[in-house]
């Protein structure tokens, strides 16, 4: 028993002495440039003032959160944009799942939003893979898709307002015709 105990102590001393004589090499850390988006001439489209959009879309929390997040992409100078893109993707999913008011709840507008989501997913993938050139190209495509989405909303708003004006004019015409018919009968 004593022999085992002494041999264990000797082994411990020898292993401790052996560790002090060898030099530990510290691993070299290679610094990589963080991936970031070139935002030289990228501008996010802003919705024009429109009473129908202001009254129906802007009060929707999901829509407002999504547009603010998209606008935030160009205001930031992110070195690690991937988590921020994930946040915008989540807000896009929330907007796709929410109920949109009737004139804007059309397949054309939803499909434009799905294109924006696809471009968001591409941008996030390229940022995770640290592929700078592809990230720059996908970010430009993302901005174009977002602009197309907002312009489509504006187009639908104008169409709805014009239809309302036409319907009002037809109503005025109908009432004038009715008055003329009544005048003729009398």
PDB file of N, CA and C in Angstrom, residues 81-122:
ATOM      1  N   UNK A  81     -24.657  42.009 -39.383  1.00  0.00           N
ATOM      2  CA  UNK A  81     -26.035  42.349 -39.728  1.00  0.00           C
ATOM      3  C   UNK A  81     -26.979  41.167 -39.594  1.00  0.00           C
ATOM      4  N   UNK A  82     -26.465  39.979 -39.467  1.00  0.00           N
ATOM      5  CA  UNK A  82     -27.292  38.780 -39.461  1.00  0.00           C
ATOM      6  C   UNK A  82     -28.388  38.793 -38.390  1.00  0.00           C
ATOM      7  N   UNK A  83     -28.099  39.131 -37.135  1.00  0.00           N
ATOM      8  CA  UNK A  83     -29.183  39.152 -36.140  1.00  0.00           C
ATOM      9  C   UNK A  83     -30.252  40.198 -36.461  1.00  0.00           C
ATOM     10  N   UNK A  84     -29.836  41.321 -37.009  1.00  0.00           N
ATOM     11  CA  UNK A  84     -30.795  42.353 -37.363  1.00  0.00           C
ATOM     12  C   UNK A  84     -31.695  41.883 -38.511  1.00  0.00           C
ATOM     13  N   UNK A  85     -31.115  41.207 -39.485  1.00  0.00           N
ATOM     14  CA  UNK A  85     -31.911  40.661 -40.584  1.00  0.00           C
ATOM     15  C   UNK A  85     -32.911  39.631 -40.069  1.00  0.00           C
ATOM     16  N   UNK A  86     -32.499  38.852 -39.089  1.00  0.00           N
ATOM     17  CA  UNK A  86     -33.407  37.868 -38.503  1.00  0.00           C
ATOM     18  C   UNK A  86     -34.608  38.567 -37.870  1.00  0.00           C
ATOM     19  N   UNK A  87     -34.365  39.679 -37.204  1.00  0.00           N
ATOM     20  CA  UNK A  87     -35.467  40.448 -36.615  1.00  0.00           C
ATOM     21  C   UNK A  87     -36.431  40.958 -37.668  1.00  0.00           C
ATOM     22  N   UNK A  88     -35.910  41.419 -38.798  1.00  0.00           N
ATOM     23  CA  UNK A  88     -36.777  41.909 -39.880  1.00  0.00           C
ATOM     24  C   UNK A  88     -37.557  40.745 -40.487  1.00  0.00           C
ATOM     25  N   UNK A  89     -36.926  39.582 -40.603  1.00  0.00           N
ATOM     26  CA  UNK A  89     -37.623  38.397 -41.134  1.00  0.00           C
ATOM     27  C   UNK A  89     -38.789  38.021 -40.218  1.00  0.00           C
ATOM     28  N   UNK A  90     -38.571  38.074 -38.928  1.00  0.00           N
ATOM     29  CA  UNK A  90     -39.641  37.754 -37.974  1.00  0.00           C
ATOM     30  C   UNK A  90     -40.785  38.749 -38.108  1.00  0.00           C
ATOM     31  N   UNK A  91     -40.458  40.018 -38.258  1.00  0.00           N
ATOM     32  CA  UNK A  91     -41.502  41.040 -38.419  1.00  0.00           C
ATOM     33  C   UNK A  91     -42.237  40.865 -39.749  1.00  0.00           C
ATOM     34  N   UNK A  92     -41.530  40.436 -40.768  1.00  0.00           N
ATOM     35  CA  UNK A  92     -42.167  40.162 -42.066  1.00  0.00           C
ATOM     36  C   UNK A  92     -43.140  38.988 -41.931  1.00  0.00           C
ATOM     37  N   UNK A  93     -42.734  37.952 -41.213  1.00  0.00           N
ATOM     38  CA  UNK A  93     -43.619  36.807 -40.978  1.00  0.00           C
ATOM     39  C   UNK A  93     -44.865  37.235 -40.203  1.00  0.00           C
ATOM     40  N   UNK A  94     -44.671  38.109 -39.201  1.00  0.00           N
ATOM     41  CA  UNK A  94     -45.810  38.604 -38.434  1.00  0.00           C
ATOM     42  C   UNK A  94     -46.772  39.383 -39.328  1.00  0.00           C
ATOM     43  N   UNK A  95     -46.220  40.181 -40.226  1.00  0.00           N
ATOM     44  CA  UNK A  95     -47.064  40.950 -41.143  1.00  0.00           C
ATOM     45  C   UNK A  95     -47.807  40.023 -42.105  1.00  0.00           C
ATOM     46  N   UNK A  96     -47.130  38.994 -42.597  1.00  0.00           N
ATOM     47  CA  UNK A  96     -47.791  38.033 -43.492  1.00  0.00           C
ATOM     48  C   UNK A  96     -48.920  37.293 -42.777  1.00  0.00           C
ATOM     49  N   UNK A  97     -48.760  37.059 -41.481  1.00  0.00           N
ATOM     50  CA  UNK A  97     -49.779  36.335 -40.721  1.00  0.00           C
ATOM     51  C   UNK A  97     -50.893  37.211 -40.183  1.00  0.00           C
ATOM     52  N   UNK A  98     -50.721  38.516 -40.236  1.00  0.00           N
ATOM     53  CA  UNK A  98     -51.732  39.411 -39.672  1.00  0.00           C
ATOM     54  C   UNK A  98     -52.853  39.662 -40.681  1.00  0.00           C
ATOM     55  N   UNK A  99     -53.925  40.237 -40.167  1.00  0.00           N
ATOM     56  CA  UNK A  99     -55.039  40.569 -41.059  1.00  0.00           C
ATOM     57  C   UNK A  99     -54.859  42.000 -41.552  1.00  0.00           C
ATOM     58  N   UNK A 100     -54.849  42.127 -42.857  1.00  0.00           N
ATOM     59  CA  UNK A 100     -54.664  43.414 -43.524  1.00  0.00           C
ATOM     60  C   UNK A 100     -56.047  43.902 -43.958  1.00  0.00           C
ATOM     61  N   UNK A 101     -56.313  45.205 -43.917  1.00  0.00           N
ATOM     62  CA  UNK A 101     -57.613  45.718 -44.357  1.00  0.00           C
ATOM     63  C   UNK A 101     -57.923  45.348 -45.813  1.00  0.00           C
ATOM     64  N   UNK A 102     -59.193  45.293 -46.126  1.00  0.00           N
ATOM     65  CA  UNK A 102     -59.707  44.764 -47.388  1.00  0.00           C
ATOM     66  C   UNK A 102     -59.049  45.331 -48.651  1.00  0.00           C
ATOM     67  N   UNK A 103     -58.921  46.614 -48.847  1.00  0.00           N
ATOM     68  CA  UNK A 103     -58.370  47.007 -50.154  1.00  0.00           C
ATOM     69  C   UNK A 103     -56.919  46.580 -50.351  1.00  0.00           C
ATOM     70  N   UNK A 104     -56.208  46.312 -49.266  1.00  0.00           N
ATOM     71  CA  UNK A 104     -54.796  45.952 -49.370  1.00  0.00           C
ATOM     72  C   UNK A 104     -54.552  44.460 -49.164  1.00  0.00           C
ATOM     73  N   UNK A 105     -55.596  43.706 -48.922  1.00  0.00           N
ATOM     74  CA  UNK A 105     -55.470  42.268 -48.709  1.00  0.00           C
ATOM     75  C   UNK A 105     -55.682  41.554 -50.048  1.00  0.00           C
ATOM     76  N   UNK A 106     -54.722  41.742 -50.940  1.00  0.00           N
ATOM     77  CA  UNK A 106     -54.825  41.152 -52.275  1.00  0.00           C
ATOM     78  C   UNK A 106     -53.635  40.232 -52.521  1.00  0.00           C
ATOM     79  N   UNK A 107     -53.775  39.289 -53.420  1.00  0.00           N
ATOM     80  CA  UNK A 107     -52.654  38.397 -53.732  1.00  0.00           C
ATOM     81  C   UNK A 107     -51.440  39.147 -54.294  1.00  0.00           C
ATOM     82  N   UNK A 108     -51.688  40.230 -55.032  1.00  0.00           N
ATOM     83  CA  UNK A 108     -50.579  40.980 -55.622  1.00  0.00           C
ATOM     84  C   UNK A 108     -49.689  41.599 -54.542  1.00  0.00           C
ATOM     85  N   UNK A 109     -50.313  42.173 -53.526  1.00  0.00           N
ATOM     86  CA  UNK A 109     -49.542  42.815 -52.459  1.00  0.00           C
ATOM     87  C   UNK A 109     -48.862  41.757 -51.591  1.00  0.00           C
ATOM     88  N   UNK A 110     -49.582  40.676 -51.280  1.00  0.00           N
ATOM     89  CA  UNK A 110     -48.974  39.614 -50.475  1.00  0.00           C
ATOM     90  C   UNK A 110     -47.796  38.961 -51.200  1.00  0.00           C
ATOM     91  N   UNK A 111     -47.919  38.799 -52.512  1.00  0.00           N
ATOM     92  CA  UNK A 111     -46.807  38.179 -53.241  1.00  0.00           C
ATOM     93  C   UNK A 111     -45.582  39.089 -53.250  1.00  0.00           C
ATOM     94  N   UNK A 112     -45.802  40.398 -53.325  1.00  0.00           N
ATOM     95  CA  UNK A 112     -44.668  41.337 -53.247  1.00  0.00           C
ATOM     96  C   UNK A 112     -43.989  41.246 -51.884  1.00  0.00           C
ATOM     97  N   UNK A 113     -44.786  41.091 -50.834  1.00  0.00           N
ATOM     98  CA  UNK A 113     -44.216  40.954 -49.493  1.00  0.00           C
ATOM     99  C   UNK A 113     -43.434  39.642 -49.371  1.00  0.00           C
ATOM    100  N   UNK A 114     -43.903  38.598 -50.017  1.00  0.00           N
ATOM    101  CA  UNK A 114     -43.180  37.324 -49.990  1.00  0.00           C
ATOM    102  C   UNK A 114     -41.854  37.425 -50.742  1.00  0.00           C
ATOM    103  N   UNK A 115     -41.813  38.239 -51.796  1.00  0.00           N
ATOM    104  CA  UNK A 115     -40.553  38.475 -52.502  1.00  0.00           C
ATOM    105  C   UNK A 115     -39.577  39.200 -51.581  1.00  0.00           C
ATOM    106  N   UNK A 116     -40.082  40.167 -50.817  1.00  0.00           N
ATOM    107  CA  UNK A 116     -39.236  40.876 -49.850  1.00  0.00           C
ATOM    108  C   UNK A 116     -38.679  39.881 -48.828  1.00  0.00           C
ATOM    109  N   UNK A 117     -39.528  38.970 -48.361  1.00  0.00           N
ATOM    110  CA  UNK A 117     -39.075  37.971 -47.390  1.00  0.00           C
ATOM    111  C   UNK A 117     -37.984  37.078 -47.991  1.00  0.00           C
ATOM    112  N   UNK A 118     -38.154  36.686 -49.253  1.00  0.00           N
ATOM    113  CA  UNK A 118     -37.151  35.861 -49.919  1.00  0.00           C
ATOM    114  C   UNK A 118     -35.813  36.599 -49.987  1.00  0.00           C
ATOM    115  N   UNK A 119     -35.854  37.877 -50.320  1.00  0.00           N
ATOM    116  CA  UNK A 119     -34.614  38.659 -50.390  1.00  0.00           C
ATOM    117  C   UNK A 119     -33.990  38.835 -49.004  1.00  0.00           C
ATOM    118  N   UNK A 120     -34.819  38.948 -47.980  1.00  0.00           N
ATOM    119  CA  UNK A 120     -34.299  39.018 -46.607  1.00  0.00           C
ATOM    120  C   UNK A 120     -33.568  37.722 -46.242  1.00  0.00           C
ATOM    121  N   UNK A 121     -34.178  36.600 -46.613  1.00  0.00           N
ATOM    122  CA  UNK A 121     -33.555  35.305 -46.324  1.00  0.00           C
ATOM    123  C   UNK A 121     -32.224  35.146 -47.062  1.00  0.00           C
ATOM    124  N   UNK A 122     -32.180  35.598 -48.316  1.00  0.00           N
ATOM    125  CA  UNK A 122     -30.925  35.538 -49.076  1.00  0.00           C
ATOM    126  C   UNK A 122     -29.849  36.394 -48.416  1.00  0.00           C
TER     127      UNK A 122
END
